[in-house]
Amino acid sequence: MLEKLFSLGYSKAFAERYYELWGERALAIAEAMEKPLPRCFRVNTLRIEVPRLTKLLNKKGFQFKRVPWAREGFCLTREPFSITSTPEYLSGLLYIQEASSMYPPVALEPKPGEVIADMAAAPGGKTSYLAQLMENEGIIYAFDVGEDRLKETRLNLSRLGVTNTVLFHKSSLHIDELGVEFDKILLDAPCTGSGTIHKNPERKANRTMDDIKFCQGLQMQLLEKGLSALKKGGVLVYSTCSLEPEENEFVIQWVLDNFDVELLPLRYGEPALTRPFGIELSEEIKKARRFYPDRHGTSGFFVAKIKKLE
């Protein structure tokens, strides 16, 4: 079993970790990540209704199936030519987005008129979905540190017709400087990206435990800042595209231990791990969810929904 993981290119340390976490299933997860994901897209209801766009695409020979957790989301089953060369794509009627990435905005349940923060916004996929769910009403404060990625975000938001978003070329570690109390916050946190091997195969071998520890420290800092800027009774959705418990369950356990919060249940995905590496965590952590390439046909993904208590 470990030899098979080595043969796929995983370092000894990570092959052993994954075997300890999932046993024989580790190989099924690793093999699923060798395959490209289906191309998925979201209908941009700021510009067009879902039935109208799906009819337009069907007439051109595109076929697709619905993403279970996103009523505007579809994954292509037949793509006669690149969907990104269609007028529908170019005019912002749809946005290419992985199915798992559609879940955090849906889980946050933003409403028109609310004040929302997106703490790591580039390239704008989740930000634009938040705006869509808010019907462009209310305001989104969107942060990112990468200048080039922010340019891409600005172009995406413009193409998609998003008008309720203010972009900040700044780390959201400075979110408290705005003096704003947020109704809801999305933190799709910087992470090691070990759930995205299908598009970043080099991560099988070049990641280290130091990388995980660095990301965990940053994730905790961001969560602390986000929770301090959240209204009492407000909700923060935390997500990563990492498989590592240190960036997921252990971070959420730390939040439960140190802040006056509760986890809210999520409907989709598998329950998060409560005994990773034999370490006992709160049973509450099952309310957070994991998505796996072998079961869900998505990236490896983690989502938790945190409510700040009154």
PDB file of C-alpha atoms in Angstrom, residues 55-62 78 80-81 86-88:
ATOM      1  CA  LYS A  55     -31.033  26.238 -22.832  1.00  0.00           C
ATOM      2  CA  LEU A  56     -28.530  28.419 -24.729  1.00  0.00           C
ATOM      3  CA  LEU A  57     -25.696  26.010 -23.875  1.00  0.00           C
ATOM      4  CA  ASN A  58     -27.766  22.891 -24.647  1.00  0.00           C
ATOM      5  CA  LYS A  59     -28.441  24.257 -28.141  1.00  0.00           C
ATOM      6  CA  LYS A  60     -24.663  24.458 -28.695  1.00  0.00           C
ATOM      7  CA  GLY A  61     -24.217  20.809 -27.678  1.00  0.00           C
ATOM      8  CA  PHE A  62     -23.071  21.262 -24.081  1.00  0.00           C
ATOM      9  CA  ARG A  78     -20.062  16.932 -22.763  1.00  0.00           C
ATOM     10  CA  PRO A  80     -18.051  19.977 -27.805  1.00  0.00           C
ATOM     11  CA  PHE A  81     -15.601  22.905 -27.712  1.00  0.00           C
ATOM     12  CA  THR A  86     -18.482  30.967 -25.956  1.00  0.00           C
ATOM     13  CA  PRO A  87     -20.087  34.431 -25.991  1.00  0.00           C
ATOM     14  CA  GLU A  88     -21.923  33.346 -22.830  1.00  0.00           C
TER      15      GLU A  88
END
